[in-house]
Structure formats: structure tokens, C-alpha cells
């Protein structure tokens, strides 16, 4: 039960009538009381006071402190920024990152996947690469750690690097053993797989929830997610979850030579392993895909494609990863599900770089178990090409998590009074001219900094999952703060708590915000005052600079200051800095142009300076071994390599901490020359750069 203000009395009259002694006594009392109520509220979820009554305590404390500044206590409640840890799960850093998968949609994509692997490994076209194919389970990935055979920890994927500690919940899943069978397991083994809910159990759960007035779920995946992320494990225990193992993370010793061996071992330890099939050719792979697609409606769990994995683990190791996905695996998605519905209205959305995107607002319809009410129309040309009009009946499709798309218009059903859609030539948000440059597909608002829609989108991007990842700041909240005027620029985020505490209309008193949600938000923001350089660069929302390029810049330059310096110097087209920027493998002229433009723009410089005063951008530290002989060295590969493909050479060098450049300069440490090396070898000789044969390179890095 919480008390209301009416039942709560203030013990003392006006502050100014207090003596020093009385003030000190009351401040001591308030510090203890407020701390006690914080604990009741945050840790026990059992508040005794209403928010209003609690606020009276805090305000009384603040008023006395203001009148008696010399009596402010060390443990004063006003000094505590979000006094309690935010509720929720503790965080776990994955010892081996949990990655995602690249996608294939057409058969050709799968053929290209196999061809790429062969090229990378330097295999002949006719050489066999065994591929293990297995269904892609539509659930939530989870990493379960066993030490000496005992389940000790379980974590969600999170952002791949850090997940949430869900050990207690995972222990309630019946198919997951608490103790592995036999003795053949390594001391440490992390089993990775998917937590999911079977279809029949999902239907039962929903029926049950509906009859007891509980929340029903849109699909089994949501039900599994909602059940797994329960703070109270007894709720998870009552939900019918299942698990399939398909991969692993850290292990104290190698698990085997092939995927098939490891799967057999996992089974012998008592783990439920996702069934699949070993395939020796593209035909077999595609045959399995079609077989499972036919069986799909009869399966008792949802799948959204087939995952193909190279069976040989030494090959997996050599193939390694690109960005966040392995080169040795791919997800072949099932075709999108389609439906017919009415397009009620076309609206225009303005993105963070000013792109005007038309959106089809639909008569809501269920496609593949999800209610869809909006679909993207991409751009002006797409609308013209398909002649999509308001009032049309259209075919839409939805594949996985992708935004639903408009496939075609059903012309027979077009209303007689229909008119072509007129794409706006002004930004619907700020009224500035919207133009489509020659050769561009996108129409852009020219309003730049004055366009509120762009500002809001930039802020949304800044706090998004792969950027600052601030929990509790969704689209709705960002819009709210922007419209209120409290957050106009990214640095305002970090002043929010301080300004709000001074405000006469604090957030906690506003509709939709409770004291706890406000404190949680402050804590979430506070915890992001230190941020990795790659995330920071990505968060800036520089056109064309996605996660991979942001990471590349971070890796190459190391510090924010160096990135600022190089991009500012590179403004001069004759500068060495520009050459250096362009020599980064993966940065082309167009990206370099966007980076240079961004960092030379005075407003952007102000935004960054303002942010730097609030936060600490960490130096980029490579996660790879720092003791290899080529760590930090710049390497150029040239000529025809015999023992490895160019891609493999590059990937290997990078995994050892080297930078791979496409051109030779004074800064190059090694030029590795294969057969018929030409101008680069000559340049190396001119500049006195050390050259290595392929063999010498192998000897160097094998040490
Ligand atoms: S293998 C290095 N196998 O799909 C990544 N993943 O879209 C190894 N998933 O994050 C993943 N079923 O959560 C693999 N049979 C399967 C899977 C599977 C579902 C999930 C997994 C991953 C996501 C990628």
C-alpha cells in the first residue's frame, strides 16, 4: 500500500525558522528516510509512499539544504544521481561475441556463397565443400555456460558483445539440462542456441491468458521473448519454453574437427540439438531447403529459413568473420509472405539525412502472423513505376523483420475516380524545397539544420541500439523531448537529468512518466557517458557511414581527435591526409567526401565539442592479440598470391592487428609480393619499404 499526501504530514514548519541544530537533525532524518524509501521502491518493489509524498520529502530536503548550505551532508539525497541501480537484469560480457548471419534470398545467392568460400580458401571449382544445413529457428538466441558439466550462467545475445543475465530463467526450461551427461565434456563449454515456444504450447498459453484476462501474444517468438525476459523466474517457469542447440562460444578445448562431430557430442551430453542434414553439393542444399519449406506448415515450431554452415571447423576458422557475420555460414530465408489490402493514404517521412520516403498507410491486415498497417514505397520513382495511388488494392509482402513492401497494384480493382499520386516538391515538415538531384533516386529536403524532422531523426539514430543504445529512449520519448525543447542536440541528453531536477515542471510529474521510469532513464543516460569510438562515429549519423565503416575509421585512427584531424586536413585536395584517408581499404572517394564534409561543417564541430564536454569517447582498442609481429603495422599485398586468396590474406593480417592498405607509401611497413608484382613493388623499393615473399610473410606471422 502506498500512502498519499493527505495521510502524510510534514514534521516541521518553514525552513527559515529552523535553528542550525534542528536543520541538521532534520537533514539527517531525511537522508535516512529517503534512502529507505529508495530501497523500498527500487530493490523491493514495495513503496510505502506515493510519488507525490516522496517528492515532498525530497523538496523539503532541498529547501533546508538551500537555507543551510554549510549543513549539506556527504550522503545528501540530492547528490545521488539515480540512487539505485536500474531494475532489470545484470549484464554479461560474452567471452566470444554472439554474431548474426548474412542472408541469402535467391538460389543464386547460395551458389555465390559457396563460390565465395571456395575462392577464399583457394579451392578448385569442382572441389567438394560439405555444408551442414539446418532450419533457422524463429526464437531468441541464448548462450548457456557449463563449467565442469554444471550450468552456471545463461545470457541473451544483447548487442552481441554484452547480453543480459537470464540464468535463473533459463534454469526453468525443462529441455535444458542443469548437468551434462557423461564425462566427455570440456571444463568450460558455452552452448549456444535458440529459446523458442512450440506452436501448440503458444496457442494453449494464449487461450489461457485470454481466459484469465492476461496479455496475449502476437506470435510464438514474442511469447518466447516476453516469457524469457521476466524478472520473476517463477513466471518463466510457468511458460512452456523449449531450446535447440546449434552453436557454441567459449570452450576450454576444441570440440572436434567437424560440425557433425560436435553435434553428436552435444547430443551425448543430453542437449537438444537442432536437427539438420549434411549436404555435399549445391543441389543437395537446395533440395533440403525445398523439402523443409514443404514441411514447414506441419512443423510444431516457427522457422524462417535454413542456415548453411561449412562443416569443417578448420575451414570455418580460416574463413573467419566479416563485420558481425561469419563467412562460413549464411541464412537462406524463406520467401516473403504476401497479402492483399487497401492503401488508404500515402504519407511522407523525412529521414535523418533529409530523404523523403513515401509510406503506404494500409487497411490493417495479418501477413505471416503479424498485423501490418504500413509499408514502404521507397521513393518517388518507385511510386511512378508502379503507379501506386491512394485507394488502390495492393499486394504487400513481409519477410522476417524487414519493413513490409508494396509488390504491385491490382489494377482491376482501381476505383474510377483514382488520380496519380503527386510527390511533394516541398518538405512536409519544414516547408523547405525538396529536390531530387540528377542521377539520384532520393528526393531530399534542403532544410538541413532548420528541419525539425531531420533533427529528431538524427537524435533517434544517436540513441539507437547500435549507437549509444540508451534504454528507455524510444522514438516517442525523443519526439516528446524535442517538442518540449529539452533535447535539441545530442549533448542535451547528458544535461537532461540536471536540468530536469531544477525544473519547475519535472518530468516525473508529467503524464506518462513515473518516478521510477524517470530515474531509470537518467541512469541509462548516465551509464553511457563513456562510449567506444566506433559507436560514437556511427552515432553521429554521417551519410554513408554505417557500423562497419565507423569501426574501420575507429580502428585505423584510434582516437576521435585523430579522426577530426585527418578529415579536417583532408579538406585540402592536395593534402597527404586525403591520400591517407583514401588508402584505407574500404573508404572510397564518395565516403571520404562525406566524412570530410561532416567534420568540416562548423555546426557539426560545435555539436562534437559540446558532446566532448559531457562524455568520454574511448580510444579504440583492438580486440585481437596485440603481440603478433604485425600488430599495428601497415601491410600491402600485391601480385598473384599462391597460398591464399587476397581476401584471406587481408582477413588474416587484420585479425593479427595489421592495417591492410591498397597503396604503398612512406607509412607502409611491409609489401608482400606474389608473382608478377609490378608498380607497387617498384614503389616499395624506391621508398625503402621492406618487401616480403609470401613464404617470408607466413614465417613472420606464424611465430
Ligand atoms: S548459427 C555465428 N543456426 O539466427 C552465428 N543461428 O540471424 C551462428 N538462429 O543470431 C548462428 N537458428 O540467433 C544458427 N540453426 C541456427 C539458427 C540460428 C536461428 C539465429 C541466431 C542468430 C540469428 C542470425
mmCIF file of N, CA and C in Angstrom, residues 13 114 123 141 174 242 300 306 373 384-385 460 467 537 545 582 654-655 680:
data_model
loop_
_atom_site.group_PDB
_atom_site.id
_atom_site.type_symbol
_atom_site.label_atom_id
_atom_site.label_comp_id
_atom_site.label_asym_id
_atom_site.label_seq_id
_atom_site.Cartn_x
_atom_site.Cartn_y
_atom_site.Cartn_z
ATOM 1 N N UNK A 13 7.772 23.316 10.434
ATOM 2 C CA UNK A 13 7.288 24.472 9.680
ATOM 3 C C UNK A 13 8.354 25.032 8.746
ATOM 4 N N UNK A 114 28.716 -20.344 -51.798
ATOM 5 C CA UNK A 114 29.627 -21.484 -51.930
ATOM 6 C C UNK A 114 30.860 -21.079 -52.755
ATOM 7 N N UNK A 123 40.127 -23.062 -53.186
ATOM 8 C CA UNK A 123 39.783 -24.414 -53.666
ATOM 9 C C UNK A 123 39.360 -24.349 -55.129
ATOM 10 N N UNK A 141 18.167 -16.001 -29.397
ATOM 11 C CA UNK A 141 19.387 -16.759 -29.161
ATOM 12 C C UNK A 141 19.868 -16.562 -27.733
ATOM 13 N N UNK A 174 12.616 -26.851 -19.244
ATOM 14 C CA UNK A 174 12.741 -28.284 -18.969
ATOM 15 C C UNK A 174 13.760 -28.986 -19.862
ATOM 16 N N UNK A 242 11.132 -23.960 -24.963
ATOM 17 C CA UNK A 242 11.988 -25.052 -25.404
ATOM 18 C C UNK A 242 13.318 -24.493 -25.865
ATOM 19 N N UNK A 300 6.060 -28.108 -35.629
ATOM 20 C CA UNK A 300 5.412 -27.570 -34.429
ATOM 21 C C UNK A 300 6.128 -26.323 -33.890
ATOM 22 N N UNK A 306 16.658 -21.498 -43.759
ATOM 23 C CA UNK A 306 17.622 -22.571 -43.479
ATOM 24 C C UNK A 306 18.993 -21.927 -43.315
ATOM 25 N N UNK A 373 0.226 -2.496 -40.917
ATOM 26 C CA UNK A 373 -0.615 -1.365 -41.295
ATOM 27 C C UNK A 373 0.150 -0.318 -42.103
ATOM 28 N N UNK A 384 6.063 6.079 -59.149
ATOM 29 C CA UNK A 384 5.729 6.297 -60.558
ATOM 30 C C UNK A 384 5.776 4.992 -61.338
ATOM 31 N N UNK A 385 6.823 4.207 -61.078
ATOM 32 C CA UNK A 385 6.996 2.955 -61.821
ATOM 33 C C UNK A 385 5.812 2.016 -61.595
ATOM 34 N N UNK A 460 17.166 10.254 -32.827
ATOM 35 C CA UNK A 460 16.729 8.851 -32.700
ATOM 36 C C UNK A 460 17.889 7.934 -33.055
ATOM 37 N N UNK A 467 24.102 2.528 -31.703
ATOM 38 C CA UNK A 467 24.840 3.758 -31.410
ATOM 39 C C UNK A 467 24.986 3.865 -29.888
ATOM 40 N N UNK A 537 31.248 7.278 -33.606
ATOM 41 C CA UNK A 537 31.286 7.716 -35.007
ATOM 42 C C UNK A 537 29.999 7.299 -35.716
ATOM 43 N N UNK A 545 28.066 6.459 -43.581
ATOM 44 C CA UNK A 545 28.962 5.847 -42.596
ATOM 45 C C UNK A 545 28.159 4.934 -41.672
ATOM 46 N N UNK A 582 42.105 8.001 -48.221
ATOM 47 C CA UNK A 582 41.703 7.178 -49.362
ATOM 48 C C UNK A 582 42.435 5.838 -49.408
ATOM 49 N N UNK A 654 44.506 -8.624 -40.815
ATOM 50 C CA UNK A 654 43.707 -7.776 -39.929
ATOM 51 C C UNK A 654 43.451 -8.445 -38.595
ATOM 52 N N UNK A 655 43.237 -9.771 -38.635
ATOM 53 C CA UNK A 655 42.955 -10.442 -37.368
ATOM 54 C C UNK A 655 44.196 -10.441 -36.485
ATOM 55 N N UNK A 680 53.781 -1.572 -57.483
ATOM 56 C CA UNK A 680 53.824 -1.407 -56.026
ATOM 57 C C UNK A 680 55.160 -1.876 -55.464
#
